GROMACS .gro file of C-alpha atoms in nm:
model
  356
    1GLU     CA    1   1.006  -1.622  -0.598
    2ARG     CA    2   1.159  -1.372  -0.354
    3LEU     CA    3   0.835  -1.278  -0.179
    4PRO     CA    4   0.778  -1.624  -0.021
    5LYS     CA    5   1.135  -1.614   0.119
    6VAL     CA    6   1.070  -1.281   0.291
    7ILE     CA    7   0.745  -1.413   0.434
    8GLN     CA    8   0.914  -1.729   0.562
    9ARG     CA    9   1.172  -1.523   0.750
   10LEU     CA   10   0.921  -1.282   0.903
   11ALA     CA   11   0.678  -1.558   1.000
   12LYS     CA   12   0.939  -1.710   1.231
   13SER     CA   13   0.952  -1.392   1.437
   14GLY     CA   14   0.586  -1.426   1.530
   15LEU     CA   15   0.658  -1.756   1.702
   16ILE     CA   16   0.885  -1.595   1.960
   17SER     CA   17   0.729  -1.577   2.305
   18PRO     CA   18   0.874  -1.352   2.578
   19VAL     CA   19   0.908  -1.622   2.844
   20GLN     CA   20   1.167  -1.407   3.019
   21ALA     CA   21   1.148  -1.038   3.099
   22ASP     CA   22   1.434  -0.936   2.870
   23VAL     CA   23   1.362  -1.134   2.554
   24GLY     CA   24   1.423  -0.916   2.250
   25LEU     CA   25   1.412  -0.924   1.873
   26THR     CA   26   1.617  -0.697   1.646
   27PHE     CA   27   1.537  -0.656   1.277
   28ILE     CA   28   1.817  -0.533   1.050
   29GLN     CA   29   1.717  -0.396   0.711
   30PHE     CA   30   1.900  -0.217   0.431
   31ALA     CA   31   1.675   0.056   0.294
   32GLY     CA   32   1.966   0.298   0.261
   33GLY     CA   33   1.936   0.457   0.602
   34GLY     CA   34   1.790   0.770   0.443
   35ALA     CA   35   1.447   0.766   0.607
   36GLY     CA   36   1.288   0.586   0.313
   37LYS     CA   37   1.367   0.845   0.046
   38GLU     CA   38   1.550   0.617  -0.199
   39PRO     CA   39   1.415   0.314  -0.385
   40ALA     CA   40   1.529   0.004  -0.198
   41ASP     CA   41   1.545  -0.371  -0.249
   42ILE     CA   42   1.212  -0.486  -0.108
   43GLU     CA   43   1.358  -0.818   0.007
   44VAL     CA   44   1.581  -0.646   0.263
   45ALA     CA   45   1.388  -0.326   0.334
   46SER     CA   46   1.026  -0.401   0.425
   47VAL     CA   47   1.012  -0.497   0.791
   48SER     CA   48   0.910  -0.181   0.978
   49ALA     CA   49   0.528  -0.204   0.971
   50PHE     CA   50   0.540  -0.578   1.039
   51ALA     CA   51   0.767  -0.519   1.340
   52ARG     CA   52   0.539  -0.245   1.473
   53SER     CA   53   0.244  -0.484   1.450
   54LEU     CA   54   0.442  -0.754   1.631
   55HIS     CA   55   0.521  -0.502   1.905
   56LEU     CA   56   0.150  -0.423   1.945
   57GLU     CA   57   0.067  -0.794   1.962
   58GLN     CA   58   0.349  -0.876   2.204
   59PRO     CA   59   0.426  -0.556   2.399
   60ASP     CA   60   0.657  -0.743   2.639
   61LEU     CA   61   0.903  -0.817   2.359
   62ARG     CA   62   1.194  -0.575   2.324
   63ILE     CA   63   1.184  -0.498   1.950
   64ARG     CA   64   1.435  -0.295   1.750
   65VAL     CA   65   1.424  -0.203   1.380
   66ILE     CA   66   1.759  -0.079   1.251
   67ASP     CA   67   1.784   0.047   0.894
   68LEU     CA   68   2.134   0.068   0.746
   69ALA     CA   69   2.299   0.188   0.427
   70GLY     CA   70   2.404  -0.083   0.185
   71GLY     CA   71   2.777  -0.028   0.227
   72THR     CA   72   2.778  -0.068   0.605
   73THR     CA   73   3.070  -0.288   0.715
   74PRO     CA   74   3.024  -0.576   0.963
   75LYS     CA   75   3.220  -0.378   1.222
   76GLN     CA   76   3.000  -0.070   1.181
   77MET     CA   77   2.689  -0.286   1.191
   78THR     CA   78   2.798  -0.449   1.515
   79GLU     CA   79   2.868  -0.112   1.676
   80VAL     CA   80   2.526   0.024   1.578
   81ILE     CA   81   2.344  -0.286   1.700
   82MET     CA   82   2.523  -0.281   2.035
   83ASP     CA   83   2.436   0.087   2.077
   84GLU     CA   84   2.068   0.050   1.985
   85ILE     CA   85   1.960  -0.271   2.158
   86PRO     CA   86   1.985  -0.134   2.516
   87GLY     CA   87   1.735   0.117   2.649
   88GLU     CA   88   1.409   0.129   2.837
   89GLY     CA   89   1.167   0.144   2.543
   90ARG     CA   90   1.010  -0.181   2.425
   91PHE     CA   91   1.010  -0.061   2.063
   92LYS     CA   92   1.262   0.148   1.872
   93ALA     CA   93   1.305   0.220   1.500
   94VAL     CA   94   1.614   0.405   1.377
   95SER     CA   95   1.813   0.448   1.057
   96TYR     CA   96   2.178   0.521   0.978
   97ASP     CA   97   2.289   0.651   0.640
   98SER     CA   98   2.630   0.601   0.478
   99SER     CA   99   2.769   0.890   0.684
  100ARG     CA  100   2.652   0.726   1.008
  101ILE     CA  101   2.392   0.998   1.063
  102ARG     CA  102   2.121   0.863   1.292
  103ARG     CA  103   1.754   0.932   1.215
  104VAL     CA  104   1.428   0.844   1.385
  105PRO     CA  105   1.121   0.819   1.158
  106GLN     CA  106   0.870   1.095   1.219
  107ALA     CA  107   0.553   1.211   1.047
  108LEU     CA  108   0.553   1.553   0.881
  109LEU     CA  109   0.233   1.754   0.918
  110GLN     CA  110   0.147   1.920   0.586
  111ASP     CA  111  -0.082   2.199   0.473
  112PRO     CA  112  -0.265   2.058   0.168
  113SER     CA  113  -0.338   2.407   0.039
  114GLN     CA  114   0.036   2.444  -0.027
  115TYR     CA  115   0.063   2.143  -0.256
  116ARG     CA  116   0.193   2.220  -0.604
  117ILE     CA  117  -0.053   2.181  -0.893
  118ARG     CA  118   0.036   1.883  -1.111
  119GLU     CA  119   0.105   1.964  -1.476
  120SER     CA  120  -0.092   1.667  -1.615
  121THR     CA  121  -0.430   1.721  -1.777
  122TRP     CA  122  -0.694   1.450  -1.811
  123SER     CA  123  -0.985   1.398  -2.049
  124GLU     CA  124  -1.219   1.140  -2.200
  125ALA     CA  125  -0.928   1.015  -2.410
  126ASP     CA  126  -0.761   0.877  -2.095
  127VAL     CA  127  -0.821   0.525  -1.966
  128VAL     CA  128  -0.785   0.464  -1.592
  129LEU     CA  129  -0.746   0.099  -1.489
  130VAL     CA  130  -0.896   0.050  -1.141
  131THR     CA  131  -0.843  -0.266  -0.934
  132GLY     CA  132  -1.050  -0.350  -0.630
  133GLY     CA  133  -1.363  -0.507  -0.774
  134ALA     CA  134  -1.559  -0.187  -0.853
  135LYS     CA  135  -1.648  -0.175  -0.484
  136GLY     CA  136  -1.565   0.021  -0.170
  137ILE     CA  137  -1.361   0.336  -0.139
  138THR     CA  138  -1.162   0.278  -0.460
  139ALA     CA  139  -1.480   0.268  -0.667
  140GLU     CA  140  -1.612   0.585  -0.500
  141CYS     CA  141  -1.291   0.773  -0.574
  142ALA     CA  142  -1.278   0.647  -0.934
  143LEU     CA  143  -1.638   0.755  -0.990
  144ALA     CA  144  -1.565   1.103  -0.854
  145LEU     CA  145  -1.251   1.128  -1.072
  146SER     CA  146  -1.442   1.034  -1.388
  147LYS     CA  147  -1.719   1.284  -1.311
  148ARG     CA  148  -1.460   1.560  -1.267
  149THR     CA  149  -1.231   1.482  -1.561
  150GLY     CA  150  -1.430   1.264  -1.801
  151VAL     CA  151  -1.175   0.979  -1.795
  152GLN     CA  152  -1.286   0.629  -1.894
  153LEU     CA  153  -1.276   0.359  -1.627
  154ALA     CA  154  -1.156   0.001  -1.677
  155LEU     CA  155  -1.284  -0.159  -1.357
  156VAL     CA  156  -1.117  -0.485  -1.254
  157GLY     CA  157  -1.230  -0.742  -0.998
  158VAL     CA  158  -1.221  -1.115  -0.935
  159SER     CA  159  -1.602  -1.149  -0.942
  160SER     CA  160  -1.776  -1.247  -1.263
  161LEU     CA  161  -2.076  -1.043  -1.372
  162GLN     CA  162  -2.247  -1.366  -1.474
  163THR     CA  163  -2.240  -1.502  -1.118
  164ALA     CA  164  -2.293  -1.176  -0.924
  165SER     CA  165  -2.646  -1.127  -0.791
  166LEU     CA  166  -2.851  -0.824  -0.884
  167GLU     CA  167  -2.838  -0.710  -0.519
  168SER     CA  168  -2.458  -0.733  -0.495
  169GLU     CA  169  -2.249  -0.422  -0.431
  170LEU     CA  170  -2.079  -0.481  -0.767
  171LYS     CA  171  -2.403  -0.478  -0.967
  172ARG     CA  172  -2.540  -0.181  -0.771
  173ASN     CA  173  -2.224   0.022  -0.837
  174LEU     CA  174  -2.223  -0.057  -1.208
  175VAL     CA  175  -2.585   0.059  -1.230
  176ARG     CA  176  -2.484   0.384  -1.055
  177LEU     CA  177  -2.203   0.437  -1.305
  178GLN     CA  178  -2.446   0.393  -1.594
  179GLU     CA  179  -2.691   0.637  -1.438
  180GLU     CA  180  -2.412   0.892  -1.391
  181GLY     CA  181  -2.317   0.864  -1.759
  182ILE     CA  182  -1.969   0.729  -1.684
  183ARG     CA  183  -1.787   0.557  -1.971
  184PHE     CA  184  -1.663   0.228  -1.827
  185ARG     CA  185  -1.613  -0.143  -1.878
  186TYR     CA  186  -1.586  -0.415  -1.616
  187TYR     CA  187  -1.328  -0.694  -1.645
  188ALA     CA  188  -1.301  -1.006  -1.429
  189CYS     CA  189  -0.936  -1.093  -1.368
  190ASP     CA  190  -0.719  -1.259  -1.104
  191ILE     CA  191  -0.441  -1.001  -1.085
  192VAL     CA  192  -0.219  -1.245  -0.892
  193ASP     CA  193  -0.185  -1.441  -1.219
  194PRO     CA  194   0.074  -1.271  -1.446
  195GLU     CA  195  -0.063  -1.424  -1.768
  196ALA     CA  196  -0.415  -1.315  -1.679
  197VAL     CA  197  -0.289  -0.960  -1.620
  198ASN     CA  198  -0.107  -0.953  -1.956
  199THR     CA  199  -0.428  -1.064  -2.126
  200LEU     CA  200  -0.628  -0.805  -1.929
  201VAL     CA  201  -0.401  -0.517  -2.030
  202GLU     CA  202  -0.406  -0.620  -2.396
  203GLN     CA  203  -0.787  -0.644  -2.394
  204VAL     CA  204  -0.840  -0.310  -2.217
  205GLN     CA  205  -0.609  -0.125  -2.453
  206ARG     CA  206  -0.766  -0.291  -2.757
  207GLU     CA  207  -1.121  -0.205  -2.647
  208MET     CA  208  -1.077   0.127  -2.466
  209GLY     CA  209  -0.741   0.278  -2.561
  210ARG     CA  210  -0.404   0.325  -2.396
  211ILE     CA  211  -0.401   0.293  -2.016
  212THR     CA  212  -0.267   0.624  -1.888
  213CYS     CA  213  -0.339   0.582  -1.516
  214VAL     CA  214  -0.362   0.294  -1.269
  215ILE     CA  215  -0.554   0.312  -0.941
  216HIS     CA  216  -0.460  -0.001  -0.749
  217GLY     CA  217  -0.708  -0.065  -0.469
  218ALA     CA  218  -0.712  -0.445  -0.455
  219GLY     CA  219  -0.616  -0.608  -0.127
  220LEU     CA  220  -0.696  -0.864   0.139
  221ASN     CA  221  -0.697  -0.818   0.514
  222LYS     CA  222  -0.774  -1.106   0.750
  223LEU     CA  223  -0.765  -1.016   1.118
  224ARG     CA  224  -0.526  -1.270   1.281
  225ARG     CA  225  -0.225  -1.265   1.508
  226ILE     CA  226   0.106  -1.348   1.344
  227GLU     CA  227   0.142  -1.690   1.504
  228GLN     CA  228  -0.203  -1.788   1.371
  229VAL     CA  229  -0.100  -1.744   1.007
  230SER     CA  230   0.104  -1.995   0.809
  231PRO     CA  231   0.353  -1.866   0.548
  232GLU     CA  232   0.123  -1.999   0.276
  233GLU     CA  233  -0.175  -1.811   0.419
  234ALA     CA  234   0.034  -1.495   0.454
  235LEU     CA  235   0.138  -1.517   0.088
  236GLU     CA  236  -0.225  -1.554  -0.015
  237GLU     CA  237  -0.319  -1.246   0.188
  238VAL     CA  238  -0.045  -1.014   0.060
  239SER     CA  239  -0.046  -1.124  -0.305
  240PRO     CA  240  -0.334  -0.912  -0.448
  241LYS     CA  241  -0.178  -0.592  -0.319
  242ILE     CA  242   0.189  -0.672  -0.389
  243LEU     CA  243   0.190  -0.912  -0.685
  244GLY     CA  244  -0.111  -0.737  -0.839
  245ALA     CA  245   0.085  -0.412  -0.859
  246TYR     CA  246   0.398  -0.593  -0.978
  247HIS     CA  247   0.219  -0.775  -1.261
  248LEU     CA  248   0.031  -0.462  -1.372
  249TRP     CA  249   0.351  -0.261  -1.390
  250HIS     CA  250   0.537  -0.524  -1.586
  251ALA     CA  251   0.248  -0.555  -1.831
  252LEU     CA  252   0.250  -0.177  -1.882
  253GLN     CA  253   0.616  -0.080  -1.856
  254SER     CA  254   0.683  -0.086  -2.232
  255ASN     CA  255   0.435   0.204  -2.259
  256PRO     CA  256   0.411   0.321  -1.896
  257PRO     CA  257   0.113   0.508  -1.754
  258ARG     CA  258   0.147   0.872  -1.657
  259PHE     CA  259   0.022   0.805  -1.304
  260PHE     CA  260   0.029   0.497  -1.078
  261ILE     CA  261  -0.176   0.543  -0.762
  262ALA     CA  262  -0.204   0.287  -0.482
  263PHE     CA  263  -0.450   0.277  -0.197
  264THR     CA  264  -0.227   0.176   0.092
  265SER     CA  265  -0.312   0.218   0.461
  266ILE     CA  266  -0.206   0.396   0.776
  267ILE     CA  267  -0.151   0.042   0.908
  268GLY     CA  268   0.145   0.017   0.670
  269VAL     CA  269   0.304   0.303   0.865
  270THR     CA  270   0.196   0.246   1.225
  271GLY     CA  271   0.126  -0.127   1.231
  272MET     CA  272  -0.178  -0.276   1.405
  273PRO     CA  273  -0.234  -0.585   1.620
  274GLY     CA  274  -0.383  -0.867   1.415
  275ASN     CA  275  -0.289  -0.691   1.091
  276ALA     CA  276   0.083  -0.764   1.055
  277TRP     CA  277   0.062  -0.910   0.705
  278TYR     CA  278  -0.169  -0.635   0.584
  279ALA     CA  279   0.079  -0.384   0.729
  280PHE     CA  280   0.363  -0.563   0.549
  281SER     CA  281   0.181  -0.564   0.214
  282ASN     CA  282   0.113  -0.190   0.233
  283GLU     CA  283   0.472  -0.105   0.321
  284VAL     CA  284   0.600  -0.322   0.036
  285LEU     CA  285   0.357  -0.157  -0.207
  286ASP     CA  286   0.487   0.188  -0.113
  287LEU     CA  287   0.845   0.067  -0.166
  288PHE     CA  288   0.749  -0.079  -0.503
  289LEU     CA  289   0.605   0.254  -0.615
  290LYS     CA  290   0.942   0.412  -0.539
  291GLN     CA  291   1.100   0.156  -0.772
  292ILE     CA  292   0.848   0.247  -1.043
  293ARG     CA  293   0.927   0.616  -1.005
  294SER     CA  294   1.300   0.544  -1.029
  295ALA     CA  295   1.261   0.319  -1.335
  296SER     CA  296   1.016   0.550  -1.516
  297PRO     CA  297   1.065   0.920  -1.433
  298THR     CA  298   0.766   1.011  -1.654
  299THR     CA  299   0.534   0.810  -1.428
  300GLN     CA  300   0.405   0.993  -1.121
  301THR     CA  301   0.344   0.772  -0.819
  302LEU     CA  302   0.125   0.825  -0.514
  303ALA     CA  303   0.049   0.604  -0.213
  304LEU     CA  304  -0.265   0.706  -0.024
  305ALA     CA  305  -0.224   0.571   0.330
  306TYR     CA  306  -0.581   0.620   0.444
  307SER     CA  307  -0.707   0.557   0.793
  308VAL     CA  308  -1.039   0.375   0.815
  309TRP     CA  309  -1.343   0.517   0.637
  310GLY     CA  310  -1.659   0.534   0.842
  311GLU     CA  311  -1.931   0.409   0.609
  312MET     CA  312  -1.752   0.177   0.368
  313GLY     CA  313  -1.432  -0.003   0.284
  314MET     CA  314  -1.235  -0.288   0.434
  315GLY     CA  315  -1.189  -0.128   0.775
  316ALA     CA  316  -1.559  -0.055   0.819
  317ARG     CA  317  -1.649  -0.414   0.725
  318MET     CA  318  -1.398  -0.557   0.975
  319GLY     CA  319  -1.500  -0.341   1.269
  320SER     CA  320  -1.181  -0.135   1.276
  321VAL     CA  321  -1.378   0.186   1.330
  322LYS     CA  322  -1.452   0.088   1.688
  323GLN     CA  323  -1.095  -0.027   1.759
  324LEU     CA  324  -0.942   0.293   1.622
  325GLY     CA  325  -1.196   0.495   1.818
  326HIS     CA  326  -1.049   0.350   2.139
  327TRP     CA  327  -0.717   0.502   2.030
  328GLY     CA  328  -0.875   0.843   1.969
  329ILE     CA  329  -0.872   0.807   1.588
  330ASP     CA  330  -1.195   0.910   1.414
  331ALA     CA  331  -1.313   0.743   1.095
  332ILE     CA  332  -1.300   0.941   0.770
  333PRO     CA  333  -1.641   1.040   0.630
  334THR     CA  334  -1.685   0.919   0.271
  335GLU     CA  335  -1.723   1.269   0.129
  336GLU     CA  336  -1.404   1.382   0.304
  337GLY     CA  337  -1.207   1.080   0.183
  338ILE     CA  338  -1.308   1.144  -0.178
  339LYS     CA  339  -1.220   1.512  -0.141
  340HIS     CA  340  -0.867   1.423  -0.027
  341PHE     CA  341  -0.827   1.181  -0.316
  342LEU     CA  342  -0.922   1.438  -0.578
  343HIS     CA  343  -0.699   1.701  -0.418
  344LEU     CA  344  -0.398   1.469  -0.423
  345PHE     CA  345  -0.474   1.357  -0.778
  346GLU     CA  346  -0.452   1.719  -0.889
  347ARG     CA  347  -0.179   1.844  -0.654
  348ASP     CA  348   0.163   1.706  -0.565
  349PRO     CA  349   0.236   1.686  -0.190
  350GLY     CA  350   0.611   1.654  -0.252
  351HIS     CA  351   0.619   1.308  -0.093
  352GLN     CA  352   0.511   0.980  -0.245
  353GLN     CA  353   0.312   0.846   0.051
  354VAL     CA  354   0.060   1.062   0.232
  355VAL     CA  355  -0.116   0.950   0.551
  356ILE     CA  356  -0.477   1.065   0.558
   0.00000   0.00000   0.00000
């Protein structure tokens, strides 16, 4: 019920047109002001990637994103806003914690060889539930994980095996899994439907065993400017990624998995023109994983914010490789993307979300 309200509010911002030189838009959110370290209420803390996308679509707008701690008084809020709105830059994102310490979000370059080895061990007794239709980069990573560890795969997609053609990517991938000797089952399920997800989880655990890991790769991305998307269309686009994760967690939380991994996107960090709602859904998913980690300390969480893969995946299908190339960003080779996935599955980077 809360997600449509957030979408309604954000959708209005895309209708603003900078008819005058100094038109501006300031987003106030309450993620704690601690640079995204604490779990936050998604309804009031998920605007940054959307705002960055809006800035890239309308560079003449003066856009500010100000993140505040929950206990900020109206007087303090007014002072911060009046300080931050002026300035030459067309876009600015800042945060203030409860001590009024000002921070500017920055990426931290890491050395993957220094990641700490995770203590978990995995075997053929483990069941990994994988959303994303047994296709694309999620399927490739799940296959590589099963080959390395022996885990069973419960592959979930909206397509029915009865209606899929023999030449479809789904059927081809399932044949590959059989040839590789992978233990798997495929389940058709609309993960936006909570009752369908409850039934799915019960069936998987009855037929395969307890679900000990989730790899959530489902998502939709339709290339459109913000003003071209109705709130209803935006909800449809973000639901597989956001509500899918929400329903899976609530179906599993009585016996939580040891690991909950989400395939997010660099777009959920940087924004991208024509991808505002996809950016929003990825940022919300990362925030939701923080809530999972807070609610279930025994569940490890990881958000893999990949850039576009060169040979497969959503970005390759939509032509994002060429667009990112204009910005000097190279596509990730499939082999390299899988290598990073396996490394992060086995080693803890010390941060929940890693941009790759």
